Coordinates of C-alpha atoms in Angstrom, one line a residue:
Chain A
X1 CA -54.2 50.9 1.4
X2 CA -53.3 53.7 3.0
X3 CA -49.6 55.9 2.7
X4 CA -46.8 54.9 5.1
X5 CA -43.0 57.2 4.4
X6 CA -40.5 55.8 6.3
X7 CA -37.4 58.0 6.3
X8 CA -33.8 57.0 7.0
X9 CA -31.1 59.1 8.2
X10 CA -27.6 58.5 8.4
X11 CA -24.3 59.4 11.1
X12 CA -23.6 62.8 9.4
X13 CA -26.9 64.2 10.2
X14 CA -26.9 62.6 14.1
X15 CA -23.4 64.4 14.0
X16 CA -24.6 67.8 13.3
X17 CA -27.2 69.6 15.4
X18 CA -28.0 72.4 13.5
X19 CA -28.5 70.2 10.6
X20 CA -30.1 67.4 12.6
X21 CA -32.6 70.0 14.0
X22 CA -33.3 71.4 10.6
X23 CA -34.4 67.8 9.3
X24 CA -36.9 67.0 12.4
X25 CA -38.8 70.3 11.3
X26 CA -38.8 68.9 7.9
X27 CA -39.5 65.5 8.7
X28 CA -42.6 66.5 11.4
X29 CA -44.0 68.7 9.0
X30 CA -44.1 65.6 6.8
X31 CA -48.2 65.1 6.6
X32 CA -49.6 61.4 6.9
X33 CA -48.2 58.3 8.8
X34 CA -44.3 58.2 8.6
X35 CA -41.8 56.3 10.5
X36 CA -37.8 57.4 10.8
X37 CA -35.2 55.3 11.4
X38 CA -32.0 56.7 12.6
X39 CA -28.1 55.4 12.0
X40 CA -25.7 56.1 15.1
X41 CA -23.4 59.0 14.1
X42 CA -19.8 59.6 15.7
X43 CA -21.1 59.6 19.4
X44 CA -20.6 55.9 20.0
X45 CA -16.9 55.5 18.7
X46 CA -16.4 58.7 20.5
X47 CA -17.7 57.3 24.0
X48 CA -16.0 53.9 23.0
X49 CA -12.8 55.9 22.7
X50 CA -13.3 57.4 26.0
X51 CA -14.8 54.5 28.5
X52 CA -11.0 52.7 27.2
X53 CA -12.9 50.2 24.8
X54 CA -11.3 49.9 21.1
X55 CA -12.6 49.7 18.1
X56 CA -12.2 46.7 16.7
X57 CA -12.0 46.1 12.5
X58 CA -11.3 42.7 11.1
X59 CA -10.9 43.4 7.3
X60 CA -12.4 46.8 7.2
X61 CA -15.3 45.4 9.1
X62 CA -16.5 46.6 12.5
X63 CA -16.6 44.2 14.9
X64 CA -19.4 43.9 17.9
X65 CA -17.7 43.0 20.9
X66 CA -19.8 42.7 24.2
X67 CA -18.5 46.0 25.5
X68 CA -19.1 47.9 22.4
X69 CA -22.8 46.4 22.2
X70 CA -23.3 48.3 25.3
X71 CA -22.2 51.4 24.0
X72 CA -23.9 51.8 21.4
X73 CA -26.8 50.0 22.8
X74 CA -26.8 52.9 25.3
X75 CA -25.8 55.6 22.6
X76 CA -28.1 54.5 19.5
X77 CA -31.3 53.3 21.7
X78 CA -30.7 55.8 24.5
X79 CA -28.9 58.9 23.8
X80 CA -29.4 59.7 20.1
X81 CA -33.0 58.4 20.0
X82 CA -34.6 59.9 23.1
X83 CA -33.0 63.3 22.2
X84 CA -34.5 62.5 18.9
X85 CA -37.7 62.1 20.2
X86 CA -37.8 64.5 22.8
X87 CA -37.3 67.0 20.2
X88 CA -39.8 66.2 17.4
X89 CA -42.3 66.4 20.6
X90 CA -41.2 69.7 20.8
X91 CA -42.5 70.4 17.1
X92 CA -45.6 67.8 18.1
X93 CA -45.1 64.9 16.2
X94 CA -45.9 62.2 18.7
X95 CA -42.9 60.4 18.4
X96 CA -42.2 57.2 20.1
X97 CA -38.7 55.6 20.3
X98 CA -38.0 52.1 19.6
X99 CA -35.4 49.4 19.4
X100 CA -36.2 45.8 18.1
X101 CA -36.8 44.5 21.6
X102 CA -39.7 47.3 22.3
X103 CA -42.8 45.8 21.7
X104 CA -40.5 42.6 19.7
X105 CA -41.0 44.7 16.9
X106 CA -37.4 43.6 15.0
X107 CA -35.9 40.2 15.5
X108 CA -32.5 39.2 14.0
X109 CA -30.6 36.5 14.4
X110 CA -26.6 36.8 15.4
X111 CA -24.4 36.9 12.2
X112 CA -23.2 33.7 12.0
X113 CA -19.2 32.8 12.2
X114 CA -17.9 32.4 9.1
X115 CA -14.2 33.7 8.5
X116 CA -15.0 36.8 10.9
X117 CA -17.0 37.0 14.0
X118 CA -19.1 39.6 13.8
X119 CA -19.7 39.9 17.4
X120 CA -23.4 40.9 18.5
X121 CA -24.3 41.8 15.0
X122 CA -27.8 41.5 14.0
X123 CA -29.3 40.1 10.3
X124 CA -32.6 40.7 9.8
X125 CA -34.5 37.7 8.2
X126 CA -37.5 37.5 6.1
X127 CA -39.4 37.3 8.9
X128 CA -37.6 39.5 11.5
X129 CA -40.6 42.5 11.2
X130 CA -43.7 42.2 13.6
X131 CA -45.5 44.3 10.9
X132 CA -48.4 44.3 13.0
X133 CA -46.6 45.7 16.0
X134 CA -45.8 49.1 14.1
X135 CA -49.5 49.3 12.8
X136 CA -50.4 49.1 16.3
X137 CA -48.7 51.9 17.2
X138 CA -49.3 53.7 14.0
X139 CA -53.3 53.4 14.0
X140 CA -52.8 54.8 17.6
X141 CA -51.2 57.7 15.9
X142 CA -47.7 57.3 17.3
X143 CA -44.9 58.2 14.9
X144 CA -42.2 55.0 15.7
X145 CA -38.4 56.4 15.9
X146 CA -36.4 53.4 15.5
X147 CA -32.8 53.0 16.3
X148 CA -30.5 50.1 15.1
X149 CA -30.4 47.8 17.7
X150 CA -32.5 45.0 17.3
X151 CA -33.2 41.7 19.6
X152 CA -32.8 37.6 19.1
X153 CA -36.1 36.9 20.8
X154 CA -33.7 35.5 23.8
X155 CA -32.7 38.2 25.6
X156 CA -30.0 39.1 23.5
X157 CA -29.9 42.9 22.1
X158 CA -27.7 43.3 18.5
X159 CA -26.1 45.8 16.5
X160 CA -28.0 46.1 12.7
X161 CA -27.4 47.9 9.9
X162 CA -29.9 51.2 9.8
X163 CA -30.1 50.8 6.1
X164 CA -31.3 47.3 6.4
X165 CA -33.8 48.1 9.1
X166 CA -35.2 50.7 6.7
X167 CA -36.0 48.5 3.6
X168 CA -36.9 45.1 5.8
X169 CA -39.3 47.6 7.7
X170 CA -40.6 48.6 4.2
X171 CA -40.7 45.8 2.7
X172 CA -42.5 44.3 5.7
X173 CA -44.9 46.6 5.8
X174 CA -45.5 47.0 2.5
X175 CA -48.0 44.3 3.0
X176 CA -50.4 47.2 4.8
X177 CA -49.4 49.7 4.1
X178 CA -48.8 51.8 0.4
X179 CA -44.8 52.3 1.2
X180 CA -42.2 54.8 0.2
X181 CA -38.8 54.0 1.5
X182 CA -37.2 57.5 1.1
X183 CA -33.1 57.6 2.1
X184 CA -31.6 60.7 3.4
X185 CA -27.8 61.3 2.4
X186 CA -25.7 64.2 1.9
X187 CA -25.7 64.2 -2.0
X188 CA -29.4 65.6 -3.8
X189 CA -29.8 62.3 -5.6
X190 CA -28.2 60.1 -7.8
X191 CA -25.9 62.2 -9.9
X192 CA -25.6 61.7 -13.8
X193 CA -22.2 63.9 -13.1
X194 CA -21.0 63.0 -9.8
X195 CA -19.3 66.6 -9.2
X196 CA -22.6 68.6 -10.0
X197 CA -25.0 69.0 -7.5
X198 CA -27.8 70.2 -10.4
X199 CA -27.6 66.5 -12.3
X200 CA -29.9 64.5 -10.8
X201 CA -31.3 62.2 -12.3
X202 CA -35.1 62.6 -11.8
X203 CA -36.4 58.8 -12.0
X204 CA -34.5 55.6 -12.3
X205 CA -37.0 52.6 -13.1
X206 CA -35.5 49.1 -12.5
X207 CA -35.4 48.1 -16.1
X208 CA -32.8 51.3 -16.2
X209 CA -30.9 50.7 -14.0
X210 CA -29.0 47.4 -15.6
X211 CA -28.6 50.4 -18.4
X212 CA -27.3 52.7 -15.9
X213 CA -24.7 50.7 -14.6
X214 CA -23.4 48.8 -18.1
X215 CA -22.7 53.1 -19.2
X216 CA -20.8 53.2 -15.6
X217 CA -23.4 56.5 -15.3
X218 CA -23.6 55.4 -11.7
X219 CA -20.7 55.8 -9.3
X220 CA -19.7 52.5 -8.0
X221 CA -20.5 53.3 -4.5
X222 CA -24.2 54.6 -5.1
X223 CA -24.6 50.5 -6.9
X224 CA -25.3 48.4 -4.0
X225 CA -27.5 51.8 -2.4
X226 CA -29.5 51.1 -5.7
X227 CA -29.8 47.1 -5.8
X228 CA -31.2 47.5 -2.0
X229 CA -33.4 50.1 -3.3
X230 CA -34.5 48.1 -6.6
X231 CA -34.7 45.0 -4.0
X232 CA -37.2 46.3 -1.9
X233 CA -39.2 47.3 -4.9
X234 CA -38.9 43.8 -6.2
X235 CA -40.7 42.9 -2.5
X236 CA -43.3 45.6 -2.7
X237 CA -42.1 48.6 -1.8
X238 CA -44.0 51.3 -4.1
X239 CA -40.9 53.5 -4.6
X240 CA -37.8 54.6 -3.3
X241 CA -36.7 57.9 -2.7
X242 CA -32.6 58.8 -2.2
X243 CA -31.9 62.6 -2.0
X244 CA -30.5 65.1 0.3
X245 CA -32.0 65.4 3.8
X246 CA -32.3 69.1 4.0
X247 CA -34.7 69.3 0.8
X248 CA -36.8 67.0 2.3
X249 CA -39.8 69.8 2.8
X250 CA -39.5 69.3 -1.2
X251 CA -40.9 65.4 -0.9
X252 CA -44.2 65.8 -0.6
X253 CA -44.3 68.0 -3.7
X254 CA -42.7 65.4 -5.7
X255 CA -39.2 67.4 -6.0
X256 CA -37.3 65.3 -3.8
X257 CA -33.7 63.6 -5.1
X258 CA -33.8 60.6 -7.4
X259 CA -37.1 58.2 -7.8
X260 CA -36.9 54.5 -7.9
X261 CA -39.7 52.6 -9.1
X262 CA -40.6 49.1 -10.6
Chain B
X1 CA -62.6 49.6 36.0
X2 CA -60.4 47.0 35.1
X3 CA -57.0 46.3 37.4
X4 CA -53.7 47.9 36.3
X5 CA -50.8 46.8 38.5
X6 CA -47.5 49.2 38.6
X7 CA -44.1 47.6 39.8
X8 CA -41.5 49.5 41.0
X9 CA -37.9 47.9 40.9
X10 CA -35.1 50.1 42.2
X11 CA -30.9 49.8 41.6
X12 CA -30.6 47.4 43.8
X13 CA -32.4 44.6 41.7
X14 CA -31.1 46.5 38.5
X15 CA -27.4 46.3 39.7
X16 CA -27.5 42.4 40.4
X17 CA -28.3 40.3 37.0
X18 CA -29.0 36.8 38.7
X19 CA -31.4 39.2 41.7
X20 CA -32.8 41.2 38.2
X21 CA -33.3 37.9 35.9
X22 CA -35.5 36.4 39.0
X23 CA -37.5 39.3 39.5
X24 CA -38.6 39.5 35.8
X25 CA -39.9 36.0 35.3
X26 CA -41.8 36.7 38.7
X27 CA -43.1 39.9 36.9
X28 CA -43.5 38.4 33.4
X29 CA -45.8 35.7 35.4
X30 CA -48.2 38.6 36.6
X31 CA -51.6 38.0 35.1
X32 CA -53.5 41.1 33.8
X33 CA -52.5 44.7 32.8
X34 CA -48.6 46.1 34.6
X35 CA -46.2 48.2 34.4
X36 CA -43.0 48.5 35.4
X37 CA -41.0 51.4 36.4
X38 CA -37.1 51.0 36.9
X39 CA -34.4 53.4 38.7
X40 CA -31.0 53.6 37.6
X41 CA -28.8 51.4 39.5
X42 CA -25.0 51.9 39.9
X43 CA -23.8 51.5 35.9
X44 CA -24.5 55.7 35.8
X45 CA -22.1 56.1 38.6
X46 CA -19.6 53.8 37.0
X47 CA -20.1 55.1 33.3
X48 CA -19.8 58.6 34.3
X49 CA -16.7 57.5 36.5
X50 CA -14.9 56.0 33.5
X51 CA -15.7 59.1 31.4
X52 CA -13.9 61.3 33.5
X53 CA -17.3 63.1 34.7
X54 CA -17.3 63.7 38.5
X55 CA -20.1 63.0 40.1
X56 CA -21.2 66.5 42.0
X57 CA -23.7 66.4 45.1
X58 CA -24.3 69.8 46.6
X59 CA -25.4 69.2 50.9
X60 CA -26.0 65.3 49.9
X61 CA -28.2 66.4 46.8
X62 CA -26.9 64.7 43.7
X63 CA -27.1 67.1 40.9
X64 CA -27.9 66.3 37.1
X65 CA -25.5 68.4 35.3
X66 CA -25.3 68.2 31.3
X67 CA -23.0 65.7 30.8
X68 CA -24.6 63.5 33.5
X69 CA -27.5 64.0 31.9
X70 CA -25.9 62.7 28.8
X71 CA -24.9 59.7 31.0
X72 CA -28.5 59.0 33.5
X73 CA -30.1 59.2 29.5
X74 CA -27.4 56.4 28.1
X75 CA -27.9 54.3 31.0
X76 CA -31.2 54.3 32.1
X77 CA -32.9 54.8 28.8
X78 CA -30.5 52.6 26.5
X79 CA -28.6 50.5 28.5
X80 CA -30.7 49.1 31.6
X81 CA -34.0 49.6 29.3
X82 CA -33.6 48.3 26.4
X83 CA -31.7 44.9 28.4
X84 CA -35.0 44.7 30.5
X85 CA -37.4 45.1 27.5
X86 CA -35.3 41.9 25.7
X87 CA -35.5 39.7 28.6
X88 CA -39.2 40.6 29.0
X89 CA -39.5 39.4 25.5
X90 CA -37.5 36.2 26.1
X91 CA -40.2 35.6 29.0
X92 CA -43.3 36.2 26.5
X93 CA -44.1 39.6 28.1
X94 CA -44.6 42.5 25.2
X95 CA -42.4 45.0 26.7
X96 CA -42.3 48.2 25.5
X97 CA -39.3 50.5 27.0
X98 CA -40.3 54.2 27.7
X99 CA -38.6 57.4 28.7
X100 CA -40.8 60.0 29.2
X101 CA -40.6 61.8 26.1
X102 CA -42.0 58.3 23.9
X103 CA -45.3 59.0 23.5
X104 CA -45.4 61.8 25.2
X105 CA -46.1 60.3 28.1
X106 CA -44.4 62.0 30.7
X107 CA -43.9 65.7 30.7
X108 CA -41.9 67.2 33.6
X109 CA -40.3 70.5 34.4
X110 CA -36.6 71.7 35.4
X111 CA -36.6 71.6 38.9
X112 CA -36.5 75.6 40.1
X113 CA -33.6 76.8 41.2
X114 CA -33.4 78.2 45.0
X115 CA -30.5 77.6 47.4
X116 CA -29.7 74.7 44.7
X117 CA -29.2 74.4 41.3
X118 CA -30.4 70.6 40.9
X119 CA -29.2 71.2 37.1
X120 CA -31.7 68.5 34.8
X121 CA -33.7 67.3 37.1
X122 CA -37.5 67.4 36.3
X123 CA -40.2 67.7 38.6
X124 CA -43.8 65.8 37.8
X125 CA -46.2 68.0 38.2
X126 CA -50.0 67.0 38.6
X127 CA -50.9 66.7 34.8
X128 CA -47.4 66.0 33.7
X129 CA -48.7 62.5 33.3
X130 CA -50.4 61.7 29.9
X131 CA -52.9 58.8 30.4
X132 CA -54.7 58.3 27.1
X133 CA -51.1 57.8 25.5
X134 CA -50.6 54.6 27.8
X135 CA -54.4 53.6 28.0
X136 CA -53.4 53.2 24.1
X137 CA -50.3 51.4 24.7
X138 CA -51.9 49.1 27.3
X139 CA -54.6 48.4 25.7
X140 CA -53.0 47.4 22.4
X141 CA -52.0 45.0 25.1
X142 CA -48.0 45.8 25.2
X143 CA -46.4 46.2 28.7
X144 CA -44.8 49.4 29.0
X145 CA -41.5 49.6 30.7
X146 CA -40.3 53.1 32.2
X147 CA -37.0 54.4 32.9
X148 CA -36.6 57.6 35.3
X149 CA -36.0 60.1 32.0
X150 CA -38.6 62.5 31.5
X151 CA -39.1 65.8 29.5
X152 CA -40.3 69.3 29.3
X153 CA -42.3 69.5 26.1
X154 CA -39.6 71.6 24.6
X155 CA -36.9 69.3 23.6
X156 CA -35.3 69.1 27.1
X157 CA -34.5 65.6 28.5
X158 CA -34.9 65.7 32.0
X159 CA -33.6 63.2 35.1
X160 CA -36.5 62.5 37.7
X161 CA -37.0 60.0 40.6
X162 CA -38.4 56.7 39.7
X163 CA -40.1 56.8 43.1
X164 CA -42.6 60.0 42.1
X165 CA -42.5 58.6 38.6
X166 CA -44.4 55.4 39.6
X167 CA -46.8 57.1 42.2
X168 CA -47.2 59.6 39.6
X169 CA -48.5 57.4 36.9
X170 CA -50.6 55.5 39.6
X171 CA -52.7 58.5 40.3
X172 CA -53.1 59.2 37.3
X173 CA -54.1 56.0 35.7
X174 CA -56.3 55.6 38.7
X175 CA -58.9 57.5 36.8
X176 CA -59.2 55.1 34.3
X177 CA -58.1 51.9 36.0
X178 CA -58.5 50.3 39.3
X179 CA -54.8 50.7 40.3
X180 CA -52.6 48.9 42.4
X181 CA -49.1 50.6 43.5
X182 CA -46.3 48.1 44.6
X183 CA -42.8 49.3 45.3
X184 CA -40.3 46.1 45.7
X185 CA -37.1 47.1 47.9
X186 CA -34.8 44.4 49.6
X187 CA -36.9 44.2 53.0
X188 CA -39.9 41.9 53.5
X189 CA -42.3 44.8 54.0
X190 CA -42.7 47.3 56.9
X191 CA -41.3 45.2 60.0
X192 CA -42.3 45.7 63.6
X193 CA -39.3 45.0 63.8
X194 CA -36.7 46.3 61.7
X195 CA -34.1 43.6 62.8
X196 CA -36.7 41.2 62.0
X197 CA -37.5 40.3 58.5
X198 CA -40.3 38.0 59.6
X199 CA -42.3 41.0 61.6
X200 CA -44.1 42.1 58.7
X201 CA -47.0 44.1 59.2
X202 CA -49.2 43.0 56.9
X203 CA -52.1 45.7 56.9
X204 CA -51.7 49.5 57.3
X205 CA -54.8 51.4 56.9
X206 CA -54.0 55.6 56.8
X207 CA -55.6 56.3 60.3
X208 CA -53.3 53.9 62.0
X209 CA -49.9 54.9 60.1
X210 CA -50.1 58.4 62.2
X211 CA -50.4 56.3 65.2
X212 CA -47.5 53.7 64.4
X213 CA -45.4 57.1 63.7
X214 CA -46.3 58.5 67.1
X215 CA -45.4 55.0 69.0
X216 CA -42.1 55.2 66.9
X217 CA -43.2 52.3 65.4
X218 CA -42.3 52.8 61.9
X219 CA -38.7 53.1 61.0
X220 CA -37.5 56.7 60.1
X221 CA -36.2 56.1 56.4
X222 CA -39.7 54.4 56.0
X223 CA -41.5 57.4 57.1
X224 CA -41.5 59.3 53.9
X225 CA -42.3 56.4 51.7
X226 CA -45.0 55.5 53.7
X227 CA -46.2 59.4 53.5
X228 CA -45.9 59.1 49.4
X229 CA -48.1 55.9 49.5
X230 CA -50.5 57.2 51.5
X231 CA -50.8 60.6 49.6
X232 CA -51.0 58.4 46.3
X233 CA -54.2 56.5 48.3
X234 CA -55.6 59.9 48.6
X235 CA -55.5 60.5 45.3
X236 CA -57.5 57.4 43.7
X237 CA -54.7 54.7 44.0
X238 CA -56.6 51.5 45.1
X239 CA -53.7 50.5 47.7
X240 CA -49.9 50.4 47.8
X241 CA -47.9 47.0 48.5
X242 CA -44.2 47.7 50.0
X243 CA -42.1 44.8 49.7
X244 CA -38.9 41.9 48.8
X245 CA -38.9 41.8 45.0
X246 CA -38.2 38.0 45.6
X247 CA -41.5 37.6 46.7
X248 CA -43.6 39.3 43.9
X249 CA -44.6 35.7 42.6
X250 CA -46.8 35.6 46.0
X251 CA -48.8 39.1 44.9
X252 CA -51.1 37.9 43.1
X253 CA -51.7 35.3 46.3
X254 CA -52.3 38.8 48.3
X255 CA -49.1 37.1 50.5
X256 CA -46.7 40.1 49.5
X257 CA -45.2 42.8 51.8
X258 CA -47.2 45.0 53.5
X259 CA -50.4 46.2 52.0
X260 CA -51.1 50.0 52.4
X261 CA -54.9 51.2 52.4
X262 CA -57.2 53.7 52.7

């Protein structure tokens, strides 16, 4: 099988465009298939802000509502992602910018209503990745740019999680593909000392982990990060890669943030 | 050559959901290769009201400053895209939603500035269009789905008529496909009669449009999209159809609009 990387970068990269521009040079320089998937960033709560529409929380959790679906429907799959891809054609990577809907490539299903409504909030299923889709467009040599806005299958677009698109595309495609799921953040890795920079810890394996967390090594919220990670190993991912997205010219050399494998 | 049919829909159709919902089961029900190519519609104009950004027109011109290009990008490539793309789904068409920058598939360049500064607004020039990118994308069988964003090849996102776009990529894929060019507006075709919508004429061939013209025949406003057509006939297209998106479920019944030809 051959290599896939698919890279994930969060809202604090989107945010900054020095730092944002800095990581597409990394990331097209990146040799061999790869796929990024981008969060949203501060633009959408900002726009929200100003078109008059509030942000709504129940619990601490951000709620969907049909006029915040549009903005960040226009802001994740329009805005952010086509300057995204304009700009890694620019450095010619042959980028090509998705949502779920484009080509049905990610189908969720509307959270269901428990004690909160979620709104137009996506979960992706076992299921939800047309795996064969994205190999389409990857044997034709197109690098897929994926935002997190997904599709129901009946005309209805929704809001996903960027993280979860990440390891359900990796675990999907894990399937064809030899897959590394590698996370960009703003720390260099998992940190044995959570104030120093220089402790990462080089490779975690899964039976470690447990170990890891029973010593409270691990900072409580780098734990669920980690079960995700360990989860889409479980499911066939090869590794899992979580380090700092400007040292991510250092990846293909092995010297990139922490390694997660079986 | 095999038959390739592009389908322009402009704001009109995009700005009424029951009118837009119609016209894409019509198109979903299209046998064979399509395309579709959609302007912007009103929600731009609204957006950009609500955000406090003033829409500026210099002697009728409407000019694409930065923040409207922020907004055209939002709108047209998120918003309006992305909604098309899902229904297309829900109708068992693969959709895929492209601005010009996906795949590279479009290149354009800032429009020059004379006695106007038109701001970010691209001009197609006569390779800007990238035809092996969507031979791959159509013949991986997915339906690609254009909004009126293009860019320059150096990161720029660029604003550009959806009008030039579609003859644009119908001379171009004329080359490699038998092409056929039909632009859906909200009149039966070109009437004899403008007053009339059951005047249709149902044949023009190129030597009789100059006479039509010289009788004052032909409507004014009609006059330069009749020009376009014809110069896209001259250039490889197979033929241009002008007519009522309501009636694109007769096409394929060669009972549509007027039919433009060589």
């Amino acid at each position: 099988m051959s290599v896939l990387n698919i890279i994930k970068i969060g809202g604090n990269i989107i945010d900054d465009p020095e730092q944002l521009e800095a990581f597409l040079e990394k990331f097209s320089a990146l040799q061999g298939r790869k796929i990024l998937v981008h969060g949203g960033g501060k633009i959408a709560t900002r726009i929200a802000a100003d078109l008059g529409i509030e942000a709504k929380m129940v619990e601490g959790r951000r709620i969907t509502d049909a006029p915040m679906l549009d903005v960040v429907t226009m802001v994740y799959a329009g805005l952010t992602n086509k300057n995204i891809v304009a700009n890694l054609q620019k450095l010619d990577c042959d980028a090509i910018g998705l949502c779920g809907a484009d080509g049905n490539v990610i189908k969720a299903v509307k959270r269901p209503v428990r004690e909160i409504d979620y709104g137009f909030a996506g979960d992706i299923l076992a299921d939800s990745v047309n795996s064969l889709a994205i190999k389409k467009l990857l044997e034709a040599e197109f690098t897929p740019v994926f935002s997190a806005i997904t599709h129901n299958g009946l005309g209805q677009l929704l809001n996903t999680n960027a993280d979860t698109i990440a390891s359900s595309l990796a675990v999907a495609l894990s399937k064809l593909y030899e897959v590394s799921l590698i996370y960009c953040f703003e720390k260099n890795g998992v940190l044995l000392d959570v104030d120093n920079e220089n402790s990462v810890i080089e490779t975690i394996r899964s039976g470690e982990f447990e170990q890891l967390k029973d010593n409270k090594i691990i900072h409580d919220g780098m734990i669920p990060k980690l079960q995700n990670a360990f989860d889409a190993i479980a499911k066939g991912v090869s590794n899992v890669y979580i380090g700092n997205a400007n040292n991510l010219h250092l990846y293909q050399q092995r010297k990139f943030g922490t390694c997660l494998i079986a």
